[in-house]
């Protein structure tokens, strides 16, 4: 409804106001003090209906926009909601004695140590290192003979003692034996035993390189 105004006097002495449209007007004419006559143009009413329709469409767009905002908010909350699942505890590390690989490695290391302990030459080297003596490699070769006729004695047992370490060999078919070892001594003890012969037990000089010794055994009576 448009009320009369004194700002725009009409030629007939009435009052009028401009409508929402710049081209259409709603004219109100005051006939008496108690009655108000309103004359509304049909085109103005149609224009108002169009504006109402546009306003309704705008409101629908606003509602759709708000719904979209709420939907995006829900999606964001669902996407970034922390997972309520508990954090799994770390896998416990098994004991070393339950690991077959570790046990095998320990056994191999123990076997290596035992082999080293049972190796006389290695022990001799260790003793020389402890004593601070410089050891060198020695090769001792000899032949065991019959002292009566000079025949070779095969299968005779020959034992050496170098740096307190016993070494043993047996003569071949020609009565020959050979030892190769590390020592810092210039003399070693040698012992020869054979069936039907007296035992030979002496210290020999090994200072010359690759010394060859003929050892003669006497027959037992």
mmCIF file of C-alpha atoms in Angstrom:
data_model
loop_
_atom_site.group_PDB
_atom_site.id
_atom_site.type_symbol
_atom_site.label_atom_id
_atom_site.label_comp_id
_atom_site.label_asym_id
_atom_site.label_seq_id
_atom_site.Cartn_x
_atom_site.Cartn_y
_atom_site.Cartn_z
ATOM 1 C CA UNK A 1 0.000 0.000 0.000
ATOM 2 C CA UNK A 2 1.228 3.516 -0.866
ATOM 3 C CA UNK A 3 0.317 6.366 1.438
ATOM 4 C CA UNK A 4 -0.224 9.951 0.228
ATOM 5 C CA UNK A 5 2.602 12.421 0.667
ATOM 6 C CA UNK A 6 2.813 16.192 0.566
ATOM 7 C CA UNK A 7 6.160 16.125 -1.161
ATOM 8 C CA UNK A 8 4.650 15.829 -4.626
ATOM 9 C CA UNK A 9 1.349 17.839 -4.891
ATOM 10 C CA UNK A 10 -0.918 16.811 -7.753
ATOM 11 C CA UNK A 11 -2.606 19.264 -10.126
ATOM 12 C CA UNK A 12 -5.961 18.300 -8.647
ATOM 13 C CA UNK A 13 -4.852 19.204 -5.179
ATOM 14 C CA UNK A 14 -4.213 15.553 -4.203
ATOM 15 C CA UNK A 15 -0.963 13.871 -3.229
ATOM 16 C CA UNK A 16 0.950 11.085 -4.960
ATOM 17 C CA UNK A 17 4.090 9.039 -4.439
ATOM 18 C CA UNK A 18 6.337 7.345 -7.012
ATOM 19 C CA UNK A 19 6.050 3.540 -7.056
ATOM 20 C CA UNK A 20 9.009 1.088 -6.903
ATOM 21 C CA UNK A 21 9.237 1.375 -10.704
ATOM 22 C CA UNK A 22 10.647 4.580 -12.131
ATOM 23 C CA UNK A 23 8.093 4.553 -14.928
ATOM 24 C CA UNK A 24 4.893 3.619 -13.061
ATOM 25 C CA UNK A 25 3.169 5.490 -10.258
ATOM 26 C CA UNK A 26 0.530 4.770 -7.698
ATOM 27 C CA UNK A 27 -1.786 7.703 -7.373
ATOM 28 C CA UNK A 28 -3.724 8.189 -4.180
ATOM 29 C CA UNK A 29 -6.398 10.830 -4.059
ATOM 30 C CA UNK A 30 -7.808 11.990 -0.755
ATOM 31 C CA UNK A 31 -11.539 12.712 -1.218
ATOM 32 C CA UNK A 32 -12.518 13.284 2.374
ATOM 33 C CA UNK A 33 -10.817 13.313 5.720
ATOM 34 C CA UNK A 34 -12.161 9.835 6.583
ATOM 35 C CA UNK A 35 -11.837 8.055 3.261
ATOM 36 C CA UNK A 36 -8.812 7.177 1.250
ATOM 37 C CA UNK A 37 -9.130 6.282 -2.387
ATOM 38 C CA UNK A 38 -6.301 4.336 -3.907
ATOM 39 C CA UNK A 39 -6.026 3.874 -7.632
ATOM 40 C CA UNK A 40 -3.491 1.274 -8.644
ATOM 41 C CA UNK A 41 -2.538 0.744 -12.207
ATOM 42 C CA UNK A 42 -2.771 -2.851 -13.547
ATOM 43 C CA UNK A 43 0.703 -2.670 -15.001
ATOM 44 C CA UNK A 44 2.089 -1.638 -11.599
ATOM 45 C CA UNK A 45 0.479 -4.684 -9.995
ATOM 46 C CA UNK A 46 1.996 -6.930 -12.671
ATOM 47 C CA UNK A 47 5.402 -5.357 -12.033
ATOM 48 C CA UNK A 48 5.054 -6.000 -8.308
ATOM 49 C CA UNK A 49 4.145 -9.637 -8.994
ATOM 50 C CA UNK A 50 7.247 -10.024 -11.162
ATOM 51 C CA UNK A 51 9.403 -8.574 -8.411
ATOM 52 C CA UNK A 52 7.796 -10.930 -5.886
ATOM 53 C CA UNK A 53 8.545 -13.861 -8.192
ATOM 54 C CA UNK A 54 12.177 -12.759 -8.546
ATOM 55 C CA UNK A 55 12.413 -12.370 -4.780
ATOM 56 C CA UNK A 56 11.051 -15.890 -4.323
ATOM 57 C CA UNK A 57 13.627 -17.287 -6.743
ATOM 58 C CA UNK A 58 16.348 -15.408 -4.917
ATOM 59 C CA UNK A 59 15.191 -16.886 -1.615
ATOM 60 C CA UNK A 60 15.255 -20.379 -3.147
ATOM 61 C CA UNK A 61 18.824 -19.806 -4.320
ATOM 62 C CA UNK A 62 19.789 -18.633 -0.837
ATOM 63 C CA UNK A 63 18.233 -21.753 0.701
ATOM 64 C CA UNK A 64 20.037 -23.992 -1.800
ATOM 65 C CA UNK A 65 23.309 -22.167 -1.089
ATOM 66 C CA UNK A 66 22.859 -22.648 2.676
ATOM 67 C CA UNK A 67 22.060 -26.325 2.169
ATOM 68 C CA UNK A 68 25.207 -26.683 0.048
ATOM 69 C CA UNK A 69 27.266 -25.025 2.764
ATOM 70 C CA UNK A 70 25.852 -27.411 5.367
ATOM 71 C CA UNK A 71 26.554 -30.378 3.061
ATOM 72 C CA UNK A 72 30.172 -29.275 2.543
ATOM 73 C CA UNK A 73 30.580 -28.837 6.284
ATOM 74 C CA UNK A 74 29.264 -32.332 6.941
ATOM 75 C CA UNK A 75 31.556 -33.817 4.271
ATOM 76 C CA UNK A 76 34.556 -31.989 5.768
ATOM 77 C CA UNK A 77 33.700 -33.233 9.240
ATOM 78 C CA UNK A 78 33.243 -36.790 8.004
ATOM 79 C CA UNK A 79 36.488 -36.665 6.014
ATOM 80 C CA UNK A 80 38.670 -35.303 8.815
ATOM 81 C CA UNK A 81 37.029 -36.975 11.781
ATOM 82 C CA UNK A 82 39.804 -38.785 13.722
ATOM 83 C CA UNK A 83 39.743 -42.543 13.470
ATOM 84 C CA UNK A 84 38.562 -43.853 16.842
ATOM 85 C CA UNK A 85 40.444 -47.127 16.316
ATOM 86 C CA UNK A 86 43.176 -47.685 18.924
ATOM 87 C CA UNK A 87 46.817 -47.485 17.851
ATOM 88 C CA UNK A 88 48.226 -51.033 17.630
ATOM 89 C CA UNK A 89 50.987 -51.830 20.071
ATOM 90 C CA UNK A 90 54.464 -52.486 18.595
ATOM 91 C CA UNK A 91 55.412 -56.055 17.789
ATOM 92 C CA UNK A 92 57.581 -57.430 20.605
ATOM 93 C CA UNK A 93 61.176 -58.314 19.681
ATOM 94 C CA UNK A 94 61.797 -62.050 20.163
ATOM 95 C CA UNK A 95 64.500 -63.203 22.536
ATOM 96 C CA UNK A 96 67.849 -63.916 20.895
ATOM 97 C CA UNK A 97 67.855 -67.510 22.135
ATOM 98 C CA UNK A 98 64.604 -68.087 20.200
ATOM 99 C CA UNK A 99 66.195 -66.988 16.911
ATOM 100 C CA UNK A 100 67.607 -69.940 14.946
ATOM 101 C CA UNK A 101 69.920 -67.664 12.909
ATOM 102 C CA UNK A 102 71.513 -66.223 16.044
ATOM 103 C CA UNK A 103 71.972 -69.690 17.544
ATOM 104 C CA UNK A 104 73.626 -70.953 14.336
ATOM 105 C CA UNK A 105 75.998 -67.953 14.298
ATOM 106 C CA UNK A 106 76.977 -68.567 17.917
ATOM 107 C CA UNK A 107 77.658 -72.254 17.227
ATOM 108 C CA UNK A 108 79.794 -71.368 14.176
ATOM 109 C CA UNK A 109 81.786 -68.823 16.194
ATOM 110 C CA UNK A 110 82.312 -71.347 18.987
ATOM 111 C CA UNK A 111 83.508 -73.961 16.475
ATOM 112 C CA UNK A 112 85.975 -71.448 15.011
ATOM 113 C CA UNK A 113 87.335 -70.669 18.460
ATOM 114 C CA UNK A 114 87.707 -74.356 19.306
ATOM 115 C CA UNK A 115 89.504 -74.996 16.015
ATOM 116 C CA UNK A 116 91.930 -72.203 16.806
ATOM 117 C CA UNK A 117 92.509 -73.561 20.301
ATOM 118 C CA UNK A 118 93.247 -77.037 18.965
ATOM 119 C CA UNK A 119 95.660 -75.732 16.297
ATOM 120 C CA UNK A 120 99.161 -76.147 17.770
ATOM 121 C CA UNK A 121 100.832 -73.900 15.227
ATOM 122 C CA UNK A 122 98.432 -71.075 15.983
ATOM 123 C CA UNK A 123 98.977 -71.500 19.697
ATOM 124 C CA UNK A 124 102.738 -71.415 19.138
ATOM 125 C CA UNK A 125 102.390 -68.162 17.230
ATOM 126 C CA UNK A 126 100.342 -66.700 20.056
ATOM 127 C CA UNK A 127 102.935 -67.760 22.613
ATOM 128 C CA UNK A 128 105.718 -66.217 20.545
ATOM 129 C CA UNK A 129 103.783 -62.998 20.285
ATOM 130 C CA UNK A 130 103.300 -62.967 24.042
ATOM 131 C CA UNK A 131 106.982 -63.627 24.625
ATOM 132 C CA UNK A 132 107.924 -60.875 22.191
ATOM 133 C CA UNK A 133 110.059 -63.183 20.066
ATOM 134 C CA UNK A 134 110.228 -62.999 16.299
ATOM 135 C CA UNK A 135 109.202 -66.345 14.817
ATOM 136 C CA UNK A 136 109.978 -67.596 11.326
ATOM 137 C CA UNK A 137 108.721 -70.432 9.172
ATOM 138 C CA UNK A 138 110.848 -73.556 9.295
ATOM 139 C CA UNK A 139 110.787 -76.647 7.072
ATOM 140 C CA UNK A 140 112.326 -79.793 8.511
ATOM 141 C CA UNK A 141 112.748 -82.779 6.186
ATOM 142 C CA UNK A 142 114.328 -86.106 7.029
ATOM 143 C CA UNK A 143 114.540 -89.822 6.271
ATOM 144 C CA UNK A 144 114.376 -92.682 8.718
ATOM 145 C CA UNK A 145 116.835 -95.500 7.902
ATOM 146 C CA UNK A 146 117.868 -98.867 9.263
ATOM 147 C CA UNK A 147 121.206 -98.239 10.950
ATOM 148 C CA UNK A 148 122.462 -101.691 9.975
ATOM 149 C CA UNK A 149 121.730 -101.910 6.259
ATOM 150 C CA UNK A 150 120.487 -98.381 5.403
ATOM 151 C CA UNK A 151 117.024 -99.582 4.385
ATOM 152 C CA UNK A 152 114.172 -97.094 4.451
ATOM 153 C CA UNK A 153 111.705 -97.473 7.295
ATOM 154 C CA UNK A 154 108.154 -96.582 6.178
ATOM 155 C CA UNK A 155 105.353 -95.864 8.679
ATOM 156 C CA UNK A 156 107.676 -94.634 11.405
ATOM 157 C CA UNK A 157 106.130 -92.126 13.815
ATOM 158 C CA UNK A 158 108.052 -88.826 13.913
ATOM 159 C CA UNK A 159 107.233 -86.228 16.591
ATOM 160 C CA UNK A 160 108.589 -82.709 17.005
ATOM 161 C CA UNK A 161 108.298 -80.300 19.855
ATOM 162 C CA UNK A 162 108.537 -76.679 18.713
ATOM 163 C CA UNK A 163 107.907 -73.956 21.297
ATOM 164 C CA UNK A 164 106.377 -76.582 23.545
ATOM 165 C CA UNK A 165 103.867 -77.665 20.855
ATOM 166 C CA UNK A 166 103.931 -81.344 19.773
ATOM 167 C CA UNK A 167 103.670 -82.100 16.024
ATOM 168 C CA UNK A 168 103.392 -85.602 14.560
ATOM 169 C CA UNK A 169 103.959 -87.109 11.078
ATOM 170 C CA UNK A 170 104.509 -90.601 9.637
ATOM 171 C CA UNK A 171 107.187 -91.532 7.113
ATOM 172 C CA UNK A 172 106.107 -92.419 3.586
ATOM 173 C CA UNK A 173 107.061 -95.522 1.599
ATOM 174 C CA UNK A 174 110.605 -94.193 1.223
ATOM 175 C CA UNK A 175 110.981 -93.387 4.903
ATOM 176 C CA UNK A 176 110.743 -89.595 4.288
ATOM 177 C CA UNK A 177 108.973 -87.096 6.583
ATOM 178 C CA UNK A 178 108.484 -83.320 6.409
ATOM 179 C CA UNK A 179 107.337 -80.645 8.873
ATOM 180 C CA UNK A 180 106.478 -77.005 8.210
ATOM 181 C CA UNK A 181 105.878 -74.750 11.224
ATOM 182 C CA UNK A 182 106.582 -71.379 12.835
ATOM 183 C CA UNK A 183 109.214 -71.129 15.555
ATOM 184 C CA UNK A 184 111.726 -68.758 17.032
ATOM 185 C CA UNK A 185 113.987 -71.574 18.272
ATOM 186 C CA UNK A 186 117.141 -72.728 16.489
ATOM 187 C CA UNK A 187 116.933 -76.235 17.948
ATOM 188 C CA UNK A 188 113.989 -78.552 18.429
ATOM 189 C CA UNK A 189 113.424 -81.952 19.978
ATOM 190 C CA UNK A 190 112.639 -84.837 17.598
ATOM 191 C CA UNK A 191 111.433 -88.310 18.482
ATOM 192 C CA UNK A 192 111.138 -91.301 16.107
ATOM 193 C CA UNK A 193 109.378 -94.575 16.901
ATOM 194 C CA UNK A 194 109.039 -97.691 14.705
ATOM 195 C CA UNK A 195 108.123 -101.302 15.337
ATOM 196 C CA UNK A 196 111.226 -103.462 15.916
ATOM 197 C CA UNK A 197 113.505 -100.462 16.491
ATOM 198 C CA UNK A 198 114.742 -98.537 19.467
ATOM 199 C CA UNK A 199 113.240 -95.061 19.937
ATOM 200 C CA UNK A 200 115.246 -92.086 18.726
ATOM 201 C CA UNK A 201 115.001 -88.962 20.964
ATOM 202 C CA UNK A 202 117.329 -85.975 20.416
ATOM 203 C CA UNK A 203 117.510 -82.222 19.870
ATOM 204 C CA UNK A 204 118.542 -81.198 16.341
ATOM 205 C CA UNK A 205 119.714 -77.929 14.813
ATOM 206 C CA UNK A 206 117.250 -76.344 12.376
ATOM 207 C CA UNK A 207 119.037 -73.041 11.840
ATOM 208 C CA UNK A 208 119.942 -73.910 8.221
ATOM 209 C CA UNK A 209 117.023 -73.552 5.756
ATOM 210 C CA UNK A 210 115.262 -76.755 4.693
ATOM 211 C CA UNK A 211 117.538 -78.963 6.736
ATOM 212 C CA UNK A 212 117.594 -82.621 5.729
ATOM 213 C CA UNK A 213 118.292 -85.099 8.463
ATOM 214 C CA UNK A 214 118.970 -88.818 8.179
ATOM 215 C CA UNK A 215 117.814 -90.591 11.315
ATOM 216 C CA UNK A 216 119.172 -94.115 11.793
ATOM 217 C CA UNK A 217 117.404 -96.535 14.068
ATOM 218 C CA UNK A 218 118.917 -99.584 15.692
ATOM 219 C CA UNK A 219 117.087 -102.877 15.771
ATOM 220 C CA UNK A 220 115.838 -104.086 19.085
ATOM 221 C CA UNK A 221 117.554 -107.196 20.428
#
